[in-house]
Amino acid sequence: MSTAWNASDVTPAGAAWLASAGTYPRSTLALWEERPDAPVVLPCGSVFDVVSAPAMFGRRMLDRLWDDGPGSGPVAEFRGRILLFAAPGTAQRLPALLEWEEWGARDSRETTRTDAVPPLLCHGTGDAVTVPAPSHSTSPTGPAPSHSTSPTGPAPAGTTAPTRSASRWLVAPDTRQPWLPGPEVLLWAAVRAARSAVRISIFPPADQGAKVYDVSRRR
């Protein structure tokens, strides 16, 4: 019988994957065993790169990935920014691809497709990022909880919405080898998010905290 997980829950295997990026994985897991609500700083470049986008634009990228694309790797929210975990090497290649996309559009005398793309912070080799805690109530090394709801169901009622300074997982790592998008996939998402950003709607934005992503589609 398979175990169902909410998209925001870090599994023990996912916690092990995150910890493997650090110099002392066992120490990181021990810290989370004692303090499962503690965020930690992990290096980029070997296990994953991270692309950091402003919150609204990052949400648009995430929506494009899940609505029209292959899904995403792990994604976190930290202090008003969206952290998209990507394949190692993405931080080096993505800026060049964005620049190429911009100048390619200008050379063809079309409207620049990356005009609405805000500066994306690309963290790779030599950089480090703060990742959210795996849980606010459960240990990452404990047994997986059993849920009666679908893995794509909403978070339990009564959970506190995070403030701007808070951190949380939007799509949590759930395996020891999660699929990670490369620079081409994130370029695709950024361009389409930029196109959607220029559309004006008379309707108020939906509650982004209630957005649910179908993790079963993750490749």
Coordinates of C-alpha atoms in Angstrom, one line a residue:
M1 CA 0.0 0.0 0.0
S2 CA 1.6 3.3 -1.1
T3 CA 1.9 6.2 1.2
A4 CA 0.2 9.5 0.2
W5 CA 2.1 12.7 0.7
N6 CA 0.9 16.3 0.4
A7 CA 3.0 18.3 -2.0
S8 CA 4.4 20.4 0.9
D9 CA 5.7 17.4 2.9
V10 CA 9.4 16.5 2.8
T11 CA 9.7 12.7 3.0
P12 CA 12.6 11.0 4.8
A13 CA 14.1 10.2 1.4
G14 CA 13.7 13.9 0.4
A15 CA 15.4 15.0 3.6
A16 CA 18.3 12.7 2.9
W17 CA 18.7 14.1 -0.6
L18 CA 18.8 17.7 0.7
A19 CA 21.3 16.7 3.4
S20 CA 23.5 15.0 0.8
A21 CA 24.4 18.4 -0.6
G22 CA 26.2 19.4 2.6
T23 CA 29.6 18.4 3.8
Y24 CA 28.2 16.5 6.8
P25 CA 24.9 14.9 5.8
R26 CA 24.5 13.0 9.0
S27 CA 24.9 16.1 11.1
T28 CA 22.2 17.8 9.0
L29 CA 19.8 14.9 9.5
A30 CA 20.6 14.8 13.2
L31 CA 19.7 18.5 13.4
W32 CA 16.4 17.9 11.7
E33 CA 15.8 14.9 14.0
E34 CA 16.1 17.2 17.0
R35 CA 14.7 20.4 15.4
P36 CA 12.5 19.5 12.4
D37 CA 11.5 23.2 12.1
A38 CA 15.0 24.4 11.6
P39 CA 16.0 25.8 8.2
V40 CA 19.6 25.1 7.1
V41 CA 22.2 26.6 4.7
L42 CA 23.3 24.1 2.0
P43 CA 25.8 24.5 -0.8
C44 CA 24.8 24.5 -4.5
G45 CA 26.5 23.1 -7.5
S46 CA 26.9 19.4 -6.9
V47 CA 23.5 18.0 -6.0
F48 CA 21.4 20.9 -7.2
D49 CA 21.5 24.5 -8.4
V50 CA 18.8 27.0 -7.4
V51 CA 17.1 29.7 -9.4
S52 CA 15.6 32.4 -7.2
A53 CA 12.8 34.5 -8.6
P54 CA 10.5 37.3 -7.1
A55 CA 7.5 35.7 -5.5
M56 CA 4.8 36.7 -8.1
F57 CA 7.0 35.9 -11.1
G58 CA 8.2 32.7 -9.6
R59 CA 4.6 31.6 -9.0
R60 CA 3.9 32.3 -12.7
M61 CA 6.9 30.2 -13.7
L62 CA 5.7 27.4 -11.4
D63 CA 2.2 27.6 -12.9
R64 CA 3.5 27.3 -16.4
L65 CA 5.7 24.3 -15.5
W66 CA 2.7 22.5 -14.0
D67 CA -0.1 23.6 -16.3
D68 CA 1.7 23.4 -19.6
G69 CA 5.1 21.8 -19.0
P70 CA 6.8 18.7 -17.4
G71 CA 6.3 19.8 -13.8
S72 CA 9.0 21.0 -11.6
G73 CA 11.6 19.8 -9.2
P74 CA 11.5 20.8 -5.5
V75 CA 10.4 24.4 -5.0
A76 CA 10.5 26.5 -1.9
E77 CA 9.4 29.9 -0.8
F78 CA 11.9 32.0 1.3
R79 CA 11.6 35.6 2.3
G80 CA 9.4 36.7 -0.5
R81 CA 11.2 34.8 -3.2
I82 CA 10.6 31.5 -5.0
L83 CA 13.5 29.0 -5.0
L84 CA 13.4 26.6 -8.0
F85 CA 15.7 23.7 -7.5
A86 CA 17.4 22.8 -10.8
A87 CA 20.0 20.5 -12.3
P88 CA 23.6 21.2 -11.5
G89 CA 25.0 23.6 -14.2
T90 CA 21.8 25.5 -14.7
A91 CA 23.1 28.5 -12.8
Q92 CA 25.9 28.9 -15.3
R93 CA 23.9 28.4 -18.5
L94 CA 20.5 30.0 -17.8
P95 CA 21.7 33.7 -17.8
A96 CA 23.4 33.1 -21.2
L97 CA 20.2 31.5 -22.6
L98 CA 18.1 34.4 -21.4
E99 CA 20.5 36.9 -23.0
W100 CA 20.4 34.9 -26.3
E101 CA 16.6 34.8 -26.2
E102 CA 16.5 38.6 -25.7
W103 CA 18.8 39.5 -28.5
G104 CA 17.3 36.9 -30.8
A105 CA 14.0 38.6 -30.5
R106 CA 15.5 42.0 -31.1
D107 CA 17.4 40.9 -34.2
S108 CA 14.2 39.7 -35.7
R109 CA 12.5 43.0 -34.9
E110 CA 9.9 41.4 -32.7
T111 CA 8.9 42.5 -29.2
T112 CA 11.5 41.2 -26.8
R113 CA 10.2 38.1 -25.1
T114 CA 12.3 38.6 -22.0
D115 CA 11.5 42.2 -21.4
A116 CA 9.1 41.2 -18.6
V117 CA 11.5 38.7 -17.0
P118 CA 12.8 40.2 -13.8
P119 CA 16.4 39.5 -12.8
L120 CA 16.7 35.9 -11.7
L121 CA 19.3 35.0 -9.1
C122 CA 21.1 31.8 -10.2
H123 CA 23.0 30.0 -7.5
G124 CA 25.5 27.4 -8.5
T125 CA 29.0 26.2 -7.6
G126 CA 30.5 28.3 -4.8
D127 CA 27.1 29.6 -3.7
A128 CA 24.8 28.5 -0.8
V129 CA 21.1 28.9 -0.1
T130 CA 18.9 28.6 3.0
V131 CA 16.4 25.8 2.6
P132 CA 13.2 25.6 4.6
A133 CA 12.8 23.1 7.4
P134 CA 11.4 19.8 6.3
S135 CA 8.5 20.0 8.7
H136 CA 6.9 22.2 11.3
S137 CA 5.7 19.3 13.3
T138 CA 7.3 16.0 12.2
S139 CA 10.8 14.6 12.1
P140 CA 12.2 13.9 8.6
T141 CA 13.7 10.7 9.7
G142 CA 10.6 9.3 11.4
P143 CA 8.0 7.1 9.7
A144 CA 6.0 8.5 6.9
P145 CA 2.6 9.7 8.0
S146 CA -0.5 8.2 6.5
H147 CA -2.9 10.6 4.9
S148 CA -6.5 9.9 4.1
T149 CA -6.5 12.6 1.4
S150 CA -5.0 12.6 -2.0
P151 CA -1.3 13.6 -2.3
T152 CA -2.5 16.6 -4.3
G153 CA -5.1 17.7 -1.8
P154 CA -4.9 20.9 0.1
A155 CA -3.0 21.4 3.3
P156 CA -4.9 20.6 6.5
A157 CA -7.3 23.3 7.7
G158 CA -6.0 25.5 10.5
T159 CA -2.4 25.8 9.2
T160 CA -0.9 29.2 9.5
A161 CA -0.3 31.2 6.4
P162 CA 3.4 32.1 6.2
T163 CA 4.4 35.8 6.4
R164 CA 6.8 37.4 4.0
S165 CA 9.8 36.4 6.1
A166 CA 8.6 32.8 6.5
S167 CA 9.9 29.8 4.5
R168 CA 8.0 26.8 3.3
W169 CA 8.0 24.1 0.7
L170 CA 5.6 24.5 -2.2
V171 CA 6.8 21.3 -4.0
A172 CA 8.8 19.3 -1.5
P173 CA 11.5 16.7 -2.3
D174 CA 10.1 13.3 -1.8
T175 CA 12.8 10.9 -3.3
R176 CA 16.6 10.5 -3.1
Q177 CA 16.8 11.3 -6.8
P178 CA 14.2 13.9 -7.7
W179 CA 13.8 15.1 -11.2
L180 CA 15.4 18.5 -11.7
P181 CA 14.7 20.9 -14.6
G182 CA 17.6 22.1 -16.7
P183 CA 18.2 25.6 -18.1
E184 CA 16.2 25.1 -21.2
V185 CA 13.1 24.1 -19.2
L186 CA 13.4 27.1 -16.9
L187 CA 14.0 29.4 -19.9
W188 CA 10.8 28.1 -21.4
A189 CA 8.9 28.7 -18.2
A190 CA 10.4 32.2 -17.7
V191 CA 9.4 33.3 -21.2
R192 CA 5.9 32.1 -20.8
A193 CA 5.6 33.6 -17.4
A194 CA 6.7 36.9 -18.9
R195 CA 4.0 36.7 -21.5
S196 CA 1.4 36.0 -18.9
A197 CA 2.7 38.9 -16.7
V198 CA 1.6 41.6 -19.2
R199 CA -2.0 40.4 -19.3
I200 CA -4.3 42.6 -17.3
S201 CA -7.2 41.0 -15.4
I202 CA -10.1 42.6 -13.7
F203 CA -10.3 39.8 -11.3
P204 CA -8.4 39.8 -8.0
P205 CA -5.5 37.2 -7.8
A206 CA -6.4 33.8 -6.4
D207 CA -5.1 32.7 -3.0
Q208 CA -1.7 31.4 -4.0
G209 CA -1.3 29.7 -0.7
A210 CA -4.0 27.3 -1.7
K211 CA -2.4 26.3 -5.0
V212 CA -1.8 22.6 -5.3
Y213 CA 0.5 20.9 -7.7
D214 CA 0.0 17.3 -8.9
V215 CA 3.3 15.8 -7.8
S216 CA 2.4 12.5 -9.6
R217 CA 3.3 14.3 -12.8
R218 CA 6.8 15.1 -11.8
R219 CA 9.3 13.4 -14.1

